[in-house]
Coordinates of C-alpha atoms in Angstrom, one line a residue:
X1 CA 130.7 92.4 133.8
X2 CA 127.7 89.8 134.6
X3 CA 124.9 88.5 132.2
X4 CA 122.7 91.4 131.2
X5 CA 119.1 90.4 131.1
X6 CA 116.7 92.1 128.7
X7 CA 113.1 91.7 129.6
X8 CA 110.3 89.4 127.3
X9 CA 106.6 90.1 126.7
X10 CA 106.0 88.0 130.1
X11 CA 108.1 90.3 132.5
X12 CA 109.8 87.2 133.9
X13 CA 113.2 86.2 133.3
X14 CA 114.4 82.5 133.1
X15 CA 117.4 80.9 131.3
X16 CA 119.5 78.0 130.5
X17 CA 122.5 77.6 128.6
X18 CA 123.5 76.6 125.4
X19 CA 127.2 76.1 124.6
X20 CA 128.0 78.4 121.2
X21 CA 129.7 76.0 118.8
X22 CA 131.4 78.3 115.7
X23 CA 129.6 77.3 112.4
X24 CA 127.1 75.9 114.0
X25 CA 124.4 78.4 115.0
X26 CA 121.5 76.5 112.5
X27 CA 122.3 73.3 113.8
X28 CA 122.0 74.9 117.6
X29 CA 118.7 76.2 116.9
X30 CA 117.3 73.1 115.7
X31 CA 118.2 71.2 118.8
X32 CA 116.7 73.9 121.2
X33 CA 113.6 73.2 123.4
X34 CA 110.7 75.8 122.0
X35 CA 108.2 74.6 124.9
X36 CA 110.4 75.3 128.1
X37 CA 112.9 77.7 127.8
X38 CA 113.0 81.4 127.6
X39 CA 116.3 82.1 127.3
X40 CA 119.9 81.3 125.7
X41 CA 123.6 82.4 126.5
X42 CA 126.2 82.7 123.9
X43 CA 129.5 82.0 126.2
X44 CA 131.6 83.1 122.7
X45 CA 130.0 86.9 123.5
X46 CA 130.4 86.9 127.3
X47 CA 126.8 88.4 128.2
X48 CA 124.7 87.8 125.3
X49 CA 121.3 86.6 126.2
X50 CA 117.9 85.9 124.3
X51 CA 114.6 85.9 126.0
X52 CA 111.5 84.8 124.4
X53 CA 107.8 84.8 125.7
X54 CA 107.9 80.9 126.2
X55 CA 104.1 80.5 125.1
X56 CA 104.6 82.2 121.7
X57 CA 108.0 82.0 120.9
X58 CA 108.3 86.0 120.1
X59 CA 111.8 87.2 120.8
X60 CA 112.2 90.6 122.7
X61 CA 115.6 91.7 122.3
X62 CA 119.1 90.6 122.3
X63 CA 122.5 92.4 122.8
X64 CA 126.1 91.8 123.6
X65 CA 128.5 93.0 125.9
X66 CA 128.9 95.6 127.5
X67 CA 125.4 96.6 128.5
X68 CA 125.3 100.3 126.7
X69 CA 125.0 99.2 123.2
X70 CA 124.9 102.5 120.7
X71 CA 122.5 101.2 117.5
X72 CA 119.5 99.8 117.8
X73 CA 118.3 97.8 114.6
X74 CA 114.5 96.9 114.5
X75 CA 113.8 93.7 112.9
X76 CA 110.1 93.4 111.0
X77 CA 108.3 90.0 110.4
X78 CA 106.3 89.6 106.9
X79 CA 102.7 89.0 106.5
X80 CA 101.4 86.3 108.9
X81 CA 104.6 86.0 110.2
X82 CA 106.6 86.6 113.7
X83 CA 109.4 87.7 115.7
X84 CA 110.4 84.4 115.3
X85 CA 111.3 84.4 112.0
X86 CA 114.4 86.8 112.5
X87 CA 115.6 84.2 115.5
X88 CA 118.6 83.3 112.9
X89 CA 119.7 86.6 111.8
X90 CA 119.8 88.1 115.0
X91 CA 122.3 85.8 116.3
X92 CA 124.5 86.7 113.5
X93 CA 124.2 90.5 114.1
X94 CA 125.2 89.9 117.5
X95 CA 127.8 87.7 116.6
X96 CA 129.2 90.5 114.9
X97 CA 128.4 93.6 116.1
X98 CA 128.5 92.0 120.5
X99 CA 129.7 95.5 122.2
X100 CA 127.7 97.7 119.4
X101 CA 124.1 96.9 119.1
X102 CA 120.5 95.9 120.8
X103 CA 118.9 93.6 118.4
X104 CA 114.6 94.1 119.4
X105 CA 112.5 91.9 116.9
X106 CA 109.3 93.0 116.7
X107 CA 106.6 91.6 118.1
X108 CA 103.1 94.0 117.9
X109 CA 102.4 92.9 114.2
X110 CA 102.3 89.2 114.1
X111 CA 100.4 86.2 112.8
X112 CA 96.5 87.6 111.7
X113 CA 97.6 91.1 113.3
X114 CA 99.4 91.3 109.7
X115 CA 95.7 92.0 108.0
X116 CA 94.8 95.2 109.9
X117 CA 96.4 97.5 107.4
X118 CA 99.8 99.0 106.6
X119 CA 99.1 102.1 108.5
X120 CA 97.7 100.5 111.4
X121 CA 101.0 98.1 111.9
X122 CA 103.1 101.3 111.4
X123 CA 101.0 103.3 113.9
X124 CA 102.1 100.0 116.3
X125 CA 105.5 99.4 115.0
X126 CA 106.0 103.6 116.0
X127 CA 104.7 103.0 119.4
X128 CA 107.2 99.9 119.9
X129 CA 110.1 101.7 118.6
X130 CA 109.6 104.4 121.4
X131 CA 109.0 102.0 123.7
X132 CA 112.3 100.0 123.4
X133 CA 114.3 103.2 122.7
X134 CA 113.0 103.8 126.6
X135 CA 114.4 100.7 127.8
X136 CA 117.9 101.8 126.3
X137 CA 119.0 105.1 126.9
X138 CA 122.2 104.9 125.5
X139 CA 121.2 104.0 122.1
X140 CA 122.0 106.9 119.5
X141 CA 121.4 105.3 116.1
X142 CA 118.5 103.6 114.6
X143 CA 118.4 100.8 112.0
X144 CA 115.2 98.7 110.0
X145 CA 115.4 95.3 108.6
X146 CA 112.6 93.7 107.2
X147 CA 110.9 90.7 105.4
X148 CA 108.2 91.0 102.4
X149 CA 105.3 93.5 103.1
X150 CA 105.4 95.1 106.5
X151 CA 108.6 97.0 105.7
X152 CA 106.4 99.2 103.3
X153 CA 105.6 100.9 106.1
X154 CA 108.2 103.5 106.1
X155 CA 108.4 106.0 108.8
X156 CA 105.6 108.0 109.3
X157 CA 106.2 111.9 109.8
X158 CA 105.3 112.3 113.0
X159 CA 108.7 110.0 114.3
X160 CA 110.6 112.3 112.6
X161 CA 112.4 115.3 113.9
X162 CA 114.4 118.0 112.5
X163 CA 114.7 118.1 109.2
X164 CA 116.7 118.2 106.4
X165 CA 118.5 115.1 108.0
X166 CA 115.6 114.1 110.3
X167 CA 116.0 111.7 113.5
X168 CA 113.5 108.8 114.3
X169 CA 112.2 108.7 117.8
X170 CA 115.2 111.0 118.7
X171 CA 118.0 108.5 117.0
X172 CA 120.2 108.8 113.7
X173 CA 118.7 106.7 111.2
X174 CA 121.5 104.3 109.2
X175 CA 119.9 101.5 107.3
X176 CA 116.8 100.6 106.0
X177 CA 116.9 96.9 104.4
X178 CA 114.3 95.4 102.6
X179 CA 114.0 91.6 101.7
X180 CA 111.6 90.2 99.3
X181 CA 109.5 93.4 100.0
X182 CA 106.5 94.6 97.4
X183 CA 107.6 98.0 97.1
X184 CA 105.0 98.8 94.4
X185 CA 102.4 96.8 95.7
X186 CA 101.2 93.3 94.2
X187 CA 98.7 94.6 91.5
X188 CA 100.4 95.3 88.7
X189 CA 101.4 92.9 85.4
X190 CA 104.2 90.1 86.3
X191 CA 104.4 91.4 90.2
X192 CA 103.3 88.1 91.7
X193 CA 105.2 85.5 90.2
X194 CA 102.9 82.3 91.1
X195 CA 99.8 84.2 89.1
X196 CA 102.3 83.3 85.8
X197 CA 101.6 86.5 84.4
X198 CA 97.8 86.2 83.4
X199 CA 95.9 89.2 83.5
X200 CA 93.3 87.0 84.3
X201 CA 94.2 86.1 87.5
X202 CA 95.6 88.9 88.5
X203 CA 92.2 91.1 88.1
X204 CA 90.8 88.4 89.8
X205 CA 93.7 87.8 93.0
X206 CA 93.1 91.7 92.8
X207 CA 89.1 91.5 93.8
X208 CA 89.7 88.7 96.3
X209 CA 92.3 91.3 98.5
X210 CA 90.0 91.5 101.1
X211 CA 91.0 88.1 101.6
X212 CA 93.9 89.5 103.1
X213 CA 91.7 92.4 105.2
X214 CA 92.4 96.1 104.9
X215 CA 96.4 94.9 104.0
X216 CA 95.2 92.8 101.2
X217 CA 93.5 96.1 100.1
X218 CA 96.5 98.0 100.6
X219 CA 99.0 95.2 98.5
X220 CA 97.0 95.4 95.9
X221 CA 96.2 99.0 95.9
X222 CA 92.6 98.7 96.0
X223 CA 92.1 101.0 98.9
X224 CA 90.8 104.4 97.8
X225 CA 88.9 105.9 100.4
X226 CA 87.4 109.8 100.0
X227 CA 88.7 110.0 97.1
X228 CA 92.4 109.9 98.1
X229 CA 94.9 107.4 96.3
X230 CA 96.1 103.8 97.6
X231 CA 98.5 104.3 100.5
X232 CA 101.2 102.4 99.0
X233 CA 100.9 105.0 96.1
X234 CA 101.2 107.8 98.8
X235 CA 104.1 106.4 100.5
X236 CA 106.2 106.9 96.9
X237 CA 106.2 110.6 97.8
X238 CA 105.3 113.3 100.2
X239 CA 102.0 114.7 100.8
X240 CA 100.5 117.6 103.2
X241 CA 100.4 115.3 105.8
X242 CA 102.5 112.3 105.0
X243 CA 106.0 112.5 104.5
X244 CA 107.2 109.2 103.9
X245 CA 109.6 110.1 101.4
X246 CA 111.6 112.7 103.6
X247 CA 111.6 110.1 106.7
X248 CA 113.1 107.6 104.2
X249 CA 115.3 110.0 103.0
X250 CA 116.5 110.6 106.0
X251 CA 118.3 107.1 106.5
X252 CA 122.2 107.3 105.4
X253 CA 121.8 103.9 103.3
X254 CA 118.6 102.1 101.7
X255 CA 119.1 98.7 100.5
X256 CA 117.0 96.5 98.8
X257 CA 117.6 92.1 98.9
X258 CA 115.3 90.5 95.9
X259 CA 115.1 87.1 94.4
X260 CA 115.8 87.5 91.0
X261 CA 114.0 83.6 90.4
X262 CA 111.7 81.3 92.2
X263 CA 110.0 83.9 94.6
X264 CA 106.5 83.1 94.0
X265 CA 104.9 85.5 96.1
X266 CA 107.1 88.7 95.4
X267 CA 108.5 89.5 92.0
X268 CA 112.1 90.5 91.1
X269 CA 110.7 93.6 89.6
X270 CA 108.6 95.1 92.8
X271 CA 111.3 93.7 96.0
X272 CA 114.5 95.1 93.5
X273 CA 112.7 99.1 92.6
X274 CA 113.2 98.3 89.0
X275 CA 111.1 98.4 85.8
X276 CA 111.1 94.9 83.8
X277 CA 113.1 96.3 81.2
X278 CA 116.0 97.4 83.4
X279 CA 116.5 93.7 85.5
X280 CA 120.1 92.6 84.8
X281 CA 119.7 89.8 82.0
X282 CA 120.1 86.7 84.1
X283 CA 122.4 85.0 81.9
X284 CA 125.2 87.4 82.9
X285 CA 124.3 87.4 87.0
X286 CA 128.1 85.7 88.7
X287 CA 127.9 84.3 92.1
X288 CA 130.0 86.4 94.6
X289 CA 132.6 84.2 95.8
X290 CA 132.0 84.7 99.5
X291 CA 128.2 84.7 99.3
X292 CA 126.9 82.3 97.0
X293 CA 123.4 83.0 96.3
X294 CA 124.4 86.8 95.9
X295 CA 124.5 87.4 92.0
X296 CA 124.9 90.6 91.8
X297 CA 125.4 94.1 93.9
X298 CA 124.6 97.8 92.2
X299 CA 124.1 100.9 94.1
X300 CA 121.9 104.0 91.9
X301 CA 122.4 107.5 93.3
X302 CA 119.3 109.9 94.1
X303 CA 118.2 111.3 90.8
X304 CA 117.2 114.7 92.4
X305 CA 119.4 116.8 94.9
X306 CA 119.3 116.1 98.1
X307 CA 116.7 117.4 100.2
X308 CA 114.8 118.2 97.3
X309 CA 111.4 116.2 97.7
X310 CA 108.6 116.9 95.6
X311 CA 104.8 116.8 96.7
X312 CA 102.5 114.3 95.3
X313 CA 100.9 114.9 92.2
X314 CA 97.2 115.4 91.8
X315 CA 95.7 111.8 91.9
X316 CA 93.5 110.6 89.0
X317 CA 92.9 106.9 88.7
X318 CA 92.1 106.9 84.6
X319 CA 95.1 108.9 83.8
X320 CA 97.7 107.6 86.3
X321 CA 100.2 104.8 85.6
X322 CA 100.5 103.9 89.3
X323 CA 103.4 101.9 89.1
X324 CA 105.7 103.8 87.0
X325 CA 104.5 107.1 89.6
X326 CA 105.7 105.1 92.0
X327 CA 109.3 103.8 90.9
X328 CA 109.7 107.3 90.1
X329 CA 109.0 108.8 93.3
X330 CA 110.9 106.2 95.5
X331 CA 114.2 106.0 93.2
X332 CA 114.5 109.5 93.6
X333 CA 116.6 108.4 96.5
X334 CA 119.5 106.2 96.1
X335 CA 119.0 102.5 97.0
X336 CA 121.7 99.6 96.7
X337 CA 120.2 96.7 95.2
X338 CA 121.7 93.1 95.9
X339 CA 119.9 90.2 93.5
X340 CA 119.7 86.7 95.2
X341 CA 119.2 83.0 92.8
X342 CA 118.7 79.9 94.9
X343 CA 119.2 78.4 91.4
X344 CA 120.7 74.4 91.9
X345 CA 119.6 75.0 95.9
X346 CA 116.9 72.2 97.6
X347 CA 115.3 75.2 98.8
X348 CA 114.6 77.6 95.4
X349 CA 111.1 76.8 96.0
X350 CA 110.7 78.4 99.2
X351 CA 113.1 81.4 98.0
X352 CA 110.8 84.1 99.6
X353 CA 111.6 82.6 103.4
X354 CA 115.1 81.0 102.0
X355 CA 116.2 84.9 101.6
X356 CA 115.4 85.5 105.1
X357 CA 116.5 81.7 106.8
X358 CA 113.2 82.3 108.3
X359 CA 113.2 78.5 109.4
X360 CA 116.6 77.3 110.6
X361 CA 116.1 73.9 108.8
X362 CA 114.2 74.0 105.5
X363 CA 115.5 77.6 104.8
X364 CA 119.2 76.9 105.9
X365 CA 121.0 77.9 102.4
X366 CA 119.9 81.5 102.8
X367 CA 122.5 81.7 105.6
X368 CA 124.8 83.4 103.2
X369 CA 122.4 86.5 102.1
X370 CA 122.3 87.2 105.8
X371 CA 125.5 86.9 106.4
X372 CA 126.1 89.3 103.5
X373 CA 123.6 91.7 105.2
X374 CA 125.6 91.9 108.3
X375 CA 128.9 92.3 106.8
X376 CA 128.0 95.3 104.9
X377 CA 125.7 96.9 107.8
X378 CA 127.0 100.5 108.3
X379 CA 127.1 101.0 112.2

């Protein structure tokens, strides 16, 4: 079968080739030319083939051989990020999965698009999803993985489709990953590491959210319009017209990647669903002997039977405790939590980009954490 192309943002197609070296794919995408080229061939897949918008670098999708690939997995940039930061774990996907998946990395919530608001990125992201689902008809399952905030968006309940086991945009959801993401939002004690645990400066990081735009307001769960609670408080269960709980439900694995040290933007608490007082003690974490920075994998079962969601609870601001509301509602459903240490690594400091090798060169030792992500995927 001959090269499949997959169309860019700029309709055009254009490509050169770049001879696949095992071991080596970090290396490769150092070398490449960002300016000039738009495409890249694998020769180790047969067909594989990237194409990127040459002006902005934003990848559209990428699959392997042959051309009716069954799972799609949507990859999600963080806050002021890009498609472009998923460039490295794409590549592995299709290095493993080449006959199985279309890898599309999204491009509709990037750089200062990121401060519109969590629901106006989903409302996007739901329009994408559609749109690429169009583009490949044989596609039957449906898979998320994302990077820090955006991946709080969930799945809003107008993607999803017959319940109790519900479909998004017509496919089988499988896995929902999450990597350095603030499940509970940034405002409460100890949730963002660099602000050393001050209350001081987090009242005050709280009242400069807007900073951020209506997604600052959302992070730090500022937003109460009419009356109504913070979305990100929402999003912990199901409500009259939100059902973000029975959409995430509906996935057959959740999984949850956190730094357990060094993330200064996200902390180990918030990206892992855990109270303080239930993080492993870091003096017994192991490293996993095929994954280095991987110290340690546990999977929790749903607390409530299946299928059984409760509503939200009548909202009152001076009586709630948000955050334990919260870790209540979303660990109702089971989640596998894997805890990442860049501990002895050049590159702990950058651990919140590290986790996701979102540059090939100063975030190269988080190759391992993807990898890892790949392995375990559940086609």
């Amino acid at each position: 079968m001959g090269s499949v192309g997959l169309q860019g943002t700029s309709g055009r197609t254009s490509s050169s080739e770049i001879v696949n070296k095992s071991g080596e794919e970090l290396k490769e995408m150092n070398g490449e030319k960002k300016s000039n080229k738009k495409s890249s061939y694998f020769r180790k897949f047969g067909c594989l083939k990237i194409e990127e918008n040459s002006k902005k670098g934003n990848a559209a999708e990428t699959t392997g051989e042959p051309a009716n690939p069954t799972h799609l997995v949507i990859m999600v940039n963080g806050i002021i990020g890009s498609a472009q930061n998923w460039k490295f774990a794409a590549k592995q996907f299709l290095k493993k999965y080449p006959r199985d998946v279309v890898v599309h990395r999204s491009k509709v919530n990037s750089s200062t698009l990121t401060f519109d608001g969590v629901d106006v990125m989903g409302d996007r992201l739901a329009e994408e999803v559609i749109s690429v689902k169009k583009r490949h008809p044989s596609v039957q399952k449906i898979s998320f993985v994302g990077h820090s905030l955006v991946m709080n968006l969930k799945i809003k309940d107008n993607c999803v489709q017959e319940k109790p086991r519900g479909k998004i945009a017509g496919l089988e959801p499988v896995n929902f990953i999450t990597s350095a993401t603030p499940h509970l939002g940034s405002r409460f004690h100890k949730q963002v590491p660099m602000l050393c645990g001050s209350y001081t400066l987090e009242k005050a990081a709280a009242r400069m959210a807007w900073f951020l735009g209506r997604t600052g307001k959302h992070l730090f769960l500022t937003d109460v319009d009419d009356g109504k609670p913070p979305l990100l408080f929402q999003m912990a269960s199901d409500s009259e017209n939100l059902k973000f709980i029975s959409a995430l439900e509906s996935f057959k694995r959740r999984v949850a990647y956190a730094n357990a040290s060094f993330d200064q933007i996200v902390g180990w608490s918030t990206s892992s669903l855990r109270r303080r007082n239930e993080l492993p003690k870091r003096q017994h974490l192991s490293r996993h002997e095929k994954y280095p920075h991987i110290v340690n994998v546990k999977t929790t079962e749903n607390t409530i039977p299946q299928h059984e969601i409760s509503e939200a609870k009548a909202y009152d601001c001076k009586t709630f405790d948000m955050e334990e509301e919260m870790i209540r509602g979303l660990t109702k459903l089971s989640w596998e939590r894997v805890d990442v240490n860049f501990s002895g690594s050049m590159q702990r400091l950058m651990a919140h980009s590290t986790i996701q090798v979102k540059g090939s060169f100063i975030n190269s030792d988080g190759a391992d954490v993807v990898q890892h992500m790949v392995d375990v995927f559940l086609l």
